[in-house]
mmCIF file of C-alpha atoms and ligand atoms in Angstrom:
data_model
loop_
_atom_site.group_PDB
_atom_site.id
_atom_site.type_symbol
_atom_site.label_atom_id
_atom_site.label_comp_id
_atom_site.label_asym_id
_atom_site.label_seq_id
_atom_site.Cartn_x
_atom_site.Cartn_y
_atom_site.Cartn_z
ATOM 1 C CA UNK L 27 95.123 84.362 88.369
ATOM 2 C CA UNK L 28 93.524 85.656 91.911
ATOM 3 C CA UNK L 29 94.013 89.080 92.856
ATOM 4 C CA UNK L 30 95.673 89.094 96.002
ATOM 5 C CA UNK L 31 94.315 92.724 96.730
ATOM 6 C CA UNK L 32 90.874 92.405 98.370
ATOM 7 C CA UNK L 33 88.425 94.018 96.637
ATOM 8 C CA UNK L 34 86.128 96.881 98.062
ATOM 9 C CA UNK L 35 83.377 95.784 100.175
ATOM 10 C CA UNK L 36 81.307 98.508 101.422
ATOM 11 C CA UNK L 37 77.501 98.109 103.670
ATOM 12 C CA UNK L 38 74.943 100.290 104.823
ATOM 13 C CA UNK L 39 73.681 99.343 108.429
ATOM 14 C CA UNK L 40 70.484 101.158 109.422
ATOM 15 C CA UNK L 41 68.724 100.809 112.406
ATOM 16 C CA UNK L 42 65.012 100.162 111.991
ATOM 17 C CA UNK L 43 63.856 102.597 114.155
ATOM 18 C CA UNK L 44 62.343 104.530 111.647
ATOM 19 C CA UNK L 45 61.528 105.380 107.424
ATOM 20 C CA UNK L 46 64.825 105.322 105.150
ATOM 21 C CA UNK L 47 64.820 109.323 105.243
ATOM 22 C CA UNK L 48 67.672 111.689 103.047
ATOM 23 C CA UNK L 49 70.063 111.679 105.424
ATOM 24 C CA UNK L 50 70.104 107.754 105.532
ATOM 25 C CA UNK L 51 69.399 107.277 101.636
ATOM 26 C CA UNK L 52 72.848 109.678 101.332
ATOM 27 C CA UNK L 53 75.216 107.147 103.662
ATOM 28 C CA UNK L 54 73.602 104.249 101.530
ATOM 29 C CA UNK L 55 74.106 106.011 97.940
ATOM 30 C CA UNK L 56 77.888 106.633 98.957
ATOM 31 C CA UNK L 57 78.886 102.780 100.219
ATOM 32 C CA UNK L 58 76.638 101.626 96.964
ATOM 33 C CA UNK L 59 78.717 104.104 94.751
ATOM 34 C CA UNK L 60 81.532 103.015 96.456
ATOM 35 C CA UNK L 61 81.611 99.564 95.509
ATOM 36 C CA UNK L 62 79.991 99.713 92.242
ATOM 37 C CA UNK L 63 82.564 101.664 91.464
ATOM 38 C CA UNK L 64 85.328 99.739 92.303
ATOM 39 C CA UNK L 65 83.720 96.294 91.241
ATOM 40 C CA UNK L 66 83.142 95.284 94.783
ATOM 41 C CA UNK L 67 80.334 94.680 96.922
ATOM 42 C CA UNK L 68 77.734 96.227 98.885
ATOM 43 C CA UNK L 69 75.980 94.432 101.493
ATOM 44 C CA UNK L 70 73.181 95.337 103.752
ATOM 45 C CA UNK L 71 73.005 94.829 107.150
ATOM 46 C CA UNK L 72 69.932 95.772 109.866
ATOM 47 C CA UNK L 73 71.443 96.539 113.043
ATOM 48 C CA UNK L 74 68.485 95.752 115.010
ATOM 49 C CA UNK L 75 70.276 95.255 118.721
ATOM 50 C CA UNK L 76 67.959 97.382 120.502
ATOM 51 C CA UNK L 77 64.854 95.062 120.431
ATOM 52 C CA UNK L 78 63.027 98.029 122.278
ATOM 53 C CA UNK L 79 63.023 100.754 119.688
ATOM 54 C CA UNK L 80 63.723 98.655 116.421
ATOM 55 C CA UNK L 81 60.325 97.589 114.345
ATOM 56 C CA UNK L 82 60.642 94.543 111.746
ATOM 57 C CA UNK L 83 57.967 97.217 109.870
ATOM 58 C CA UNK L 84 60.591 99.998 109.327
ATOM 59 C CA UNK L 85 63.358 97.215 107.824
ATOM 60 C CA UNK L 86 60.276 95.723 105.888
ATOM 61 C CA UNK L 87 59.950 99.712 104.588
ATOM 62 C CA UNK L 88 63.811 100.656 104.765
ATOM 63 C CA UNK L 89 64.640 97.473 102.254
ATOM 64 C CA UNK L 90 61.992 98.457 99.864
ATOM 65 C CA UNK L 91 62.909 102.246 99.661
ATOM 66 C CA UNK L 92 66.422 101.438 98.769
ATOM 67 C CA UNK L 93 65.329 99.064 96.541
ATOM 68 C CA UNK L 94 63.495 101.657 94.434
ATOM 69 C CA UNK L 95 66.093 104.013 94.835
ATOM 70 C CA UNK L 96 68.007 101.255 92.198
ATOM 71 C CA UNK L 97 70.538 100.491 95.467
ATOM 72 C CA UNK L 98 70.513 96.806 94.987
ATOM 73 C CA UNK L 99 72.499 94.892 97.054
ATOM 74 C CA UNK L 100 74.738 91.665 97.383
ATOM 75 C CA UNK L 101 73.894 88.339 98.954
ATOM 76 C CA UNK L 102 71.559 88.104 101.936
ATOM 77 C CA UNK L 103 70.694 90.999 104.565
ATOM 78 C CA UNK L 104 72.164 90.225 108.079
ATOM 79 C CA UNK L 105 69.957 90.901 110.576
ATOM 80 C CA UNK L 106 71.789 91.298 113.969
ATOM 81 C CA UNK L 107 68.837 90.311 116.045
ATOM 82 C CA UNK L 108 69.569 86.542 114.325
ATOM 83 C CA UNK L 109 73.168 86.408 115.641
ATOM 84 C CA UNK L 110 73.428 87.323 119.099
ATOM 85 C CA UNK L 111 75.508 83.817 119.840
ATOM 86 C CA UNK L 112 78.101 85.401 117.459
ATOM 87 C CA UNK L 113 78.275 88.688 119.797
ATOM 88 C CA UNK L 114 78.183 86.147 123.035
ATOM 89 C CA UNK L 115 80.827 83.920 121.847
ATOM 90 C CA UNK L 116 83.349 87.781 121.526
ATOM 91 C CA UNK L 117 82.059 88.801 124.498
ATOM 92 C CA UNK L 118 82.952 85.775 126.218
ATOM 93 C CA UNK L 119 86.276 86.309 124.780
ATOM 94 C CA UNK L 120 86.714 89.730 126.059
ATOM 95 C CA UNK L 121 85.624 88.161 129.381
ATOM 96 C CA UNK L 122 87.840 85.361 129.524
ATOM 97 C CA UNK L 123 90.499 87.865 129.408
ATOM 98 C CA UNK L 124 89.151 90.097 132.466
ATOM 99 C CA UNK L 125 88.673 92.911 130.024
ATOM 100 C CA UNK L 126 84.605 93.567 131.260
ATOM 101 C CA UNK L 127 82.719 93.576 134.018
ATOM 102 C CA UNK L 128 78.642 93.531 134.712
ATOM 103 C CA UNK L 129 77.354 97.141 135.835
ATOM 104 C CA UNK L 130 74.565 97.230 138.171
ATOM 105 C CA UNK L 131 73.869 100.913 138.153
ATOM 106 C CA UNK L 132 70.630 102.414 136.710
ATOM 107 C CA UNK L 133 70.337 105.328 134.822
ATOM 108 C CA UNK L 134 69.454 107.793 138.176
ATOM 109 C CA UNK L 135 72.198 106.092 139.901
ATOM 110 C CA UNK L 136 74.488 107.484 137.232
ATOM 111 C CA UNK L 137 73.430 110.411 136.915
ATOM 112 C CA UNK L 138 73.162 111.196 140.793
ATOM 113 C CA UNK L 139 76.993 110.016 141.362
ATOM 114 C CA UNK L 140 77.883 112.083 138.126
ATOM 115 C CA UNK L 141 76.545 115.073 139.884
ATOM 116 C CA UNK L 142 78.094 114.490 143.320
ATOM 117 C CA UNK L 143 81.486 114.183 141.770
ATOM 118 C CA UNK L 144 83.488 117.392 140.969
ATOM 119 C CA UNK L 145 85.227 116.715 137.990
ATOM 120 C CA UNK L 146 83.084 114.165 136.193
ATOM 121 C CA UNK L 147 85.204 112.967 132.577
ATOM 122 C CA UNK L 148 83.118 114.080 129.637
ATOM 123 C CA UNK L 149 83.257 112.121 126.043
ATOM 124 C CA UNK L 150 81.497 113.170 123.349
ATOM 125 C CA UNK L 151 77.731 112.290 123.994
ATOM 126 C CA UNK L 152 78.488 114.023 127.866
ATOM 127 C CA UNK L 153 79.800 112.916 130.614
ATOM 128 C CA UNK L 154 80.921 109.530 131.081
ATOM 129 C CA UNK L 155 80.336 106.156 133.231
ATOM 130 C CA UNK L 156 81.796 107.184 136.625
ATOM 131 C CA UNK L 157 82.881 103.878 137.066
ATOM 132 C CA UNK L 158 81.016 102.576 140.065
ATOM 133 C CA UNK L 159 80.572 99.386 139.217
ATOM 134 C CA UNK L 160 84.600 98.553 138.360
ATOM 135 C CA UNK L 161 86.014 97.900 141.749
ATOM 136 C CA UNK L 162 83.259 95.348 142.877
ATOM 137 C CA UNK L 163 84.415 92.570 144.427
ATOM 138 C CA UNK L 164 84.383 89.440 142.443
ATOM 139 C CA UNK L 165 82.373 87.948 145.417
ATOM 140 C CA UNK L 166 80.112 91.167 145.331
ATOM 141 C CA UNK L 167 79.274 90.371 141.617
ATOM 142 C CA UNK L 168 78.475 87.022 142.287
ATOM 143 C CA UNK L 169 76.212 87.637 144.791
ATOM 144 C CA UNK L 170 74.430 90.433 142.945
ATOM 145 C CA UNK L 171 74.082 88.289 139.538
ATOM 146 C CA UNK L 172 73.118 85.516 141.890
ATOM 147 C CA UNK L 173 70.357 87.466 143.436
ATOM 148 C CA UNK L 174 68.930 88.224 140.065
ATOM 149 C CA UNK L 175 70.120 91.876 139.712
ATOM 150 C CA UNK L 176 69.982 93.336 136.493
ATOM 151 C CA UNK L 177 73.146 94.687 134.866
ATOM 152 C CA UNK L 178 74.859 95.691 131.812
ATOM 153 C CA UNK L 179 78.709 94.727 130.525
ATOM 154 C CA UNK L 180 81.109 97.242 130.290
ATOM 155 C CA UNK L 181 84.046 97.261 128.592
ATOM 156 C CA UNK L 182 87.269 98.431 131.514
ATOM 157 C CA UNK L 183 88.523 100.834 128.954
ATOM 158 C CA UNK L 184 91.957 101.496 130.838
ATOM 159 C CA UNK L 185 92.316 97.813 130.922
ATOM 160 C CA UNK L 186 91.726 96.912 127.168
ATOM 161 C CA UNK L 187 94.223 100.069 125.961
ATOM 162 C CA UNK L 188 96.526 98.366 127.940
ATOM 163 C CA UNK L 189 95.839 95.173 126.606
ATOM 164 C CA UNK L 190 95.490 96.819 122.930
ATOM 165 C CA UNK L 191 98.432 99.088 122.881
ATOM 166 C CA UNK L 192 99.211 102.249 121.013
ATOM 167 C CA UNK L 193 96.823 102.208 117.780
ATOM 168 C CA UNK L 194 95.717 104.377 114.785
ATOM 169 C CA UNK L 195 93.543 104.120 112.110
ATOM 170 C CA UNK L 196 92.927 105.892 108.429
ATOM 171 C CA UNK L 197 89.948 107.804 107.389
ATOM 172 C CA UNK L 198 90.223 108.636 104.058
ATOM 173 C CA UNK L 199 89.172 112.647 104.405
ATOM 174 C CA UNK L 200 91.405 112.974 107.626
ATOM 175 C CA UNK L 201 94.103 110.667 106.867
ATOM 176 C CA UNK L 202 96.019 108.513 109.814
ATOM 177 C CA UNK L 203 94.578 109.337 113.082
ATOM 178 C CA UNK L 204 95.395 108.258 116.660
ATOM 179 C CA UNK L 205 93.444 105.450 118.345
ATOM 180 C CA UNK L 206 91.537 107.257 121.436
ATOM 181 C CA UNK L 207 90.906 104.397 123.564
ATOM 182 C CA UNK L 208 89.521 105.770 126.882
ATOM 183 C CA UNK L 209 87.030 108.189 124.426
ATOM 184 C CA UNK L 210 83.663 106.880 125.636
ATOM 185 C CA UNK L 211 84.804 105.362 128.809
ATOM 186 C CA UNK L 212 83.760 102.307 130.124
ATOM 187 C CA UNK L 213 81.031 101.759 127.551
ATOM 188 C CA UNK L 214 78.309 99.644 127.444
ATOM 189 C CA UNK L 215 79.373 96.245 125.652
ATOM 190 C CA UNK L 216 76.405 94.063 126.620
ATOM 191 C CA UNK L 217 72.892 95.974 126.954
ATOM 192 C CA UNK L 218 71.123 94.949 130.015
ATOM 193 C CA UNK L 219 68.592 93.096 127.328
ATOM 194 C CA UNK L 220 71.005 91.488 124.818
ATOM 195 C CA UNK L 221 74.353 89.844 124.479
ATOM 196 C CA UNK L 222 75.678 92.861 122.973
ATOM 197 C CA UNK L 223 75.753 96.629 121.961
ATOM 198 C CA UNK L 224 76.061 98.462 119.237
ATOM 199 C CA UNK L 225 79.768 98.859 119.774
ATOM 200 C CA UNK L 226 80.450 94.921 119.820
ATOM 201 C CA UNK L 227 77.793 94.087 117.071
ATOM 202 C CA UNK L 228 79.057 96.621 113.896
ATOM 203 C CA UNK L 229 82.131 95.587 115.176
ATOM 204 C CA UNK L 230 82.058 91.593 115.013
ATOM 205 C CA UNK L 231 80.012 91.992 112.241
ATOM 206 C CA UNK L 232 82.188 94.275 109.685
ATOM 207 C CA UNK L 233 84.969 91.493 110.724
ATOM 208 C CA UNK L 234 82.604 88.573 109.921
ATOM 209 C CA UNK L 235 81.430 90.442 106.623
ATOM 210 C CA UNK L 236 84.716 91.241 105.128
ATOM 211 C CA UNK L 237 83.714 94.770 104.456
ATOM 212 C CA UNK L 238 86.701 96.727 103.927
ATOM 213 C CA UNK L 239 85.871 100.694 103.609
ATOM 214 C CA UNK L 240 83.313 101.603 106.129
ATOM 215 C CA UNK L 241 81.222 104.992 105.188
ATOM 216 C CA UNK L 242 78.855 106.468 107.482
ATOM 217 C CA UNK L 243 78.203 109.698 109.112
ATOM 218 C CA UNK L 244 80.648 111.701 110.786
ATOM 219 C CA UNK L 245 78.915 111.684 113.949
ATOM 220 C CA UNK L 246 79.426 108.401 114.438
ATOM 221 C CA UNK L 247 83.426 109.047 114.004
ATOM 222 C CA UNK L 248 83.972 109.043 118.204
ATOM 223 C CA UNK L 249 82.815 105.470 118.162
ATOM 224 C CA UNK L 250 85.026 104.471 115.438
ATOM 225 C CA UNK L 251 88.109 104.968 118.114
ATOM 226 C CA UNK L 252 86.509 102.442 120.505
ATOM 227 C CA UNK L 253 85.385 100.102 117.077
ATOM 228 C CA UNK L 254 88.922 99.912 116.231
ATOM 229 C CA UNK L 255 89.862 99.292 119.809
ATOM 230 C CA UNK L 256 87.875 96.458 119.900
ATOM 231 C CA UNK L 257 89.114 95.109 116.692
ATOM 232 C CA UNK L 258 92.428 94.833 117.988
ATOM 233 C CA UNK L 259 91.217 93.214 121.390
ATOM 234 C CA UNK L 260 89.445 90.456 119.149
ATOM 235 C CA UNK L 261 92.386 90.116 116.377
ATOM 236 C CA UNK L 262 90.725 91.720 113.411
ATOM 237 C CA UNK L 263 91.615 93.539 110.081
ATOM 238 C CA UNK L 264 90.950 97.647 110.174
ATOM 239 C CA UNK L 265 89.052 98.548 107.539
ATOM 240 C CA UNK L 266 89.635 101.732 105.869
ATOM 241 C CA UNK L 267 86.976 104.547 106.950
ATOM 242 C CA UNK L 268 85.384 107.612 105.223
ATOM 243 C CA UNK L 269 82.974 109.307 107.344
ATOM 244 C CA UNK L 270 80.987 111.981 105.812
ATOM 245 C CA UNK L 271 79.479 114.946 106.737
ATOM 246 C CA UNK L 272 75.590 114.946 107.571
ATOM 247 C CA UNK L 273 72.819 116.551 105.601
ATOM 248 C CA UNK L 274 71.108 119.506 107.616
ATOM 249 C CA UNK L 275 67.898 121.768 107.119
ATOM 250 C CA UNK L 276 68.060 125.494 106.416
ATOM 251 C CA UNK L 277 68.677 126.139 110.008
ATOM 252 C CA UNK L 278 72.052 123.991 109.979
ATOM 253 C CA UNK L 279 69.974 121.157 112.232
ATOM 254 C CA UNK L 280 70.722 117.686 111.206
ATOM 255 C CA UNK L 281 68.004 115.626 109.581
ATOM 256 C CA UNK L 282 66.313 113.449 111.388
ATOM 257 C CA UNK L 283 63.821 110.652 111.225
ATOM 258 C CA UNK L 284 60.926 112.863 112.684
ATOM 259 C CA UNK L 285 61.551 115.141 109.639
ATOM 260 C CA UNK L 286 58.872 113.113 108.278
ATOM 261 C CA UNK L 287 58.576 114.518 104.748
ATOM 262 C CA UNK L 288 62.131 114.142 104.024
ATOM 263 C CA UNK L 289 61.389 110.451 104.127
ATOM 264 C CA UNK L 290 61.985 108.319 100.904
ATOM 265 C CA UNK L 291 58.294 107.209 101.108
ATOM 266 C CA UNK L 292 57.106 110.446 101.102
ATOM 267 C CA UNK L 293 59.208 111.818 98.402
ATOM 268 C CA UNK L 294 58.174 108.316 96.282
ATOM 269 C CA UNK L 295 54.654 109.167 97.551
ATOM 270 C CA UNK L 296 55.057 113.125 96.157
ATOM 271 C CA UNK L 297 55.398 111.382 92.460
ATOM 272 C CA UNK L 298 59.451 112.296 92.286
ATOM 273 C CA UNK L 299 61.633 109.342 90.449
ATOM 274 C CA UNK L 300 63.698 107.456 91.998
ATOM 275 C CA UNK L 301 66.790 109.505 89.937
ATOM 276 C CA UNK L 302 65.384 112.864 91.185
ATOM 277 C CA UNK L 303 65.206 111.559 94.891
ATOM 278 C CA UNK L 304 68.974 110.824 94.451
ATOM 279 C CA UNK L 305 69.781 113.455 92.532
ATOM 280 C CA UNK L 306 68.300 115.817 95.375
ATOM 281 C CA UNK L 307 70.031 113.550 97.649
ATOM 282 C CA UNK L 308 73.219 114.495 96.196
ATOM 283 C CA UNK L 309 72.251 118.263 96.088
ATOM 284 C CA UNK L 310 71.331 118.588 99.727
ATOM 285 C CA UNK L 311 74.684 116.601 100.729
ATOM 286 C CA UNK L 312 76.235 119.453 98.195
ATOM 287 C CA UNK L 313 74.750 122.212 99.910
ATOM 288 C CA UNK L 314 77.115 121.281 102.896
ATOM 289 C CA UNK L 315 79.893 123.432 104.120
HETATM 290 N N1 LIG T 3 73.163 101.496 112.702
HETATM 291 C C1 LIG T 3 73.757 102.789 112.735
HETATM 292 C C2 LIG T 3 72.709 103.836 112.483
HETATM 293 O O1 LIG T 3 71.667 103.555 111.905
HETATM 294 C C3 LIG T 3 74.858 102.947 111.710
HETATM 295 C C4 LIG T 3 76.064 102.269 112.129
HETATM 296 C C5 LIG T 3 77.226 102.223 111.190
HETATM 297 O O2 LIG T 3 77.121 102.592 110.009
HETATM 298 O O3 LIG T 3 78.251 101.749 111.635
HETATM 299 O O4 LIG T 3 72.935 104.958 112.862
#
């Protein structure tokens, strides 16, 4: 007989932008415990969007590292860079609806009418998109796209919690919280460079990949507000959510990926086993408060 309860499904999504590096091995160990655990799966996935900064060397390097840390995954890696007609064909959707609109605005523009305004609304990265670009004319955007201005896509955040309603989702250390729709603003849904953004891309792409418990960092909880957001706007399933806390150095500093000999290579490199680099894994994650 089937089991009508969907089993776990669990995927670690780094960004190639640099080695596989302790803090990064720790968010894969979890979603690969995860699902071994529970029978599931646990997929891979290279979130690549940012064609600038991502290096097909570092998912070359970040595949092999977890493969010698014993993480093996199921069925093929997605790499997001392959799909963008998948984030175009959402986008469009959120479009069709009225729901974005292209921002013109460079960085120094921002910043500059961010400055001149008195009470500029902060999120949690700073402050936030003053918004600028929103009351264009229809006509005005036209005639800027038609004279080959570059822009971005935001997403009118008042509009889509409107169009979302009221809505909460569960992480499993926290329990039930409230959907925070206007968190980040009028984010960035479409980079000026690609058919999407981060935001839309983990988004479409934990829908298309059934995962059903998402664990990652707890820094990346603030976006989870606007993930879910969008999940309603598109008609998806809310996966459950366990962010956890991040591994830092003596000082209390988050790890990073310039904290070059906390990378797997280099612990691989230093003669350790691939048990030892997860067991210290483990231990540093341990040494949290
Ligand atoms: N690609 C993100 C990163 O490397 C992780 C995103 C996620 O787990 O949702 O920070």
């Amino acid at each position: 007989m089937m089991s009508l309860v969907p089993s776990v499904v669990t995927r670690f999504a780094p960004s190639p932008t640099g080695l596989l590096h302790l803090g990064s091995a720790y968010s894969a160990l979890i979603a690969w415990t995860r699902a071994r655990e529970a029978g599931g799966r646990f997929l891979v996935r290279i979130e690549d969007t940012d064609i600038r900064r991502c290096r097909r060397e570092y998912e070359t390097a970040i595949l092999r590292d977890l493969k010698w840390l014993g993480l093996d995954w199921d069925g093929e890696v997605r790499r997001q860079s392959d799909h963008f007609s998948d984030y175009g064909h959402q986008l469009g959707r959120l479009s069709g609806r009225g729901l974005v609109y292209p921002c013109f605005c460079s960085r120094a523009e921002i910043e500059r009418e961010i400055a001149a305004s008195a009470a500029a609304p902060h999120g949690p990265d700073g402050p936030l998109y003053p918004g600028t670009c929103r009351n264009l004319t229809p006509a005005e955007r036209k005639r800027r796209i038609a004279a080959g201005r570059e822009h971005c896509i935001r997403l009118d955040a008042a509009r889509a919690a409107a169009a979302a309603g009221p809505y909460d989702f569960v992480d499993e250390g926290r329990g039930r919280l409230e959907g925070q729709p206007l968190l980040m603003g009028d984010f960035v849904i479409a980079r000026k460079d690609t058919p999407t953004s981060y935001h839309l891309s983990v988004t479409v792409d934990d829908h298309l990949q059934g995962v059903t418990l998402v664990t990652r960092g707890e820094d990346i909880l603030p976006s989870t507000h606007i993930h879910v957001l969008l999940q309603r706007l598109l008609g998806y399933a809310t996966p459950l959510y366990a962010h956890h806390g991040l591994i830092t150095d003596a000082t209390g500093r988050r790890l990073a990926k310039r904290d070059k000999d906390l990378t797997i290579r280099s612990l691989r490199e230093s003669g350790l086993s691939p048990e030892e680099v997860r067991r210290r894994t483990l231990a540093a994650a341990a040494g949290q408060a």
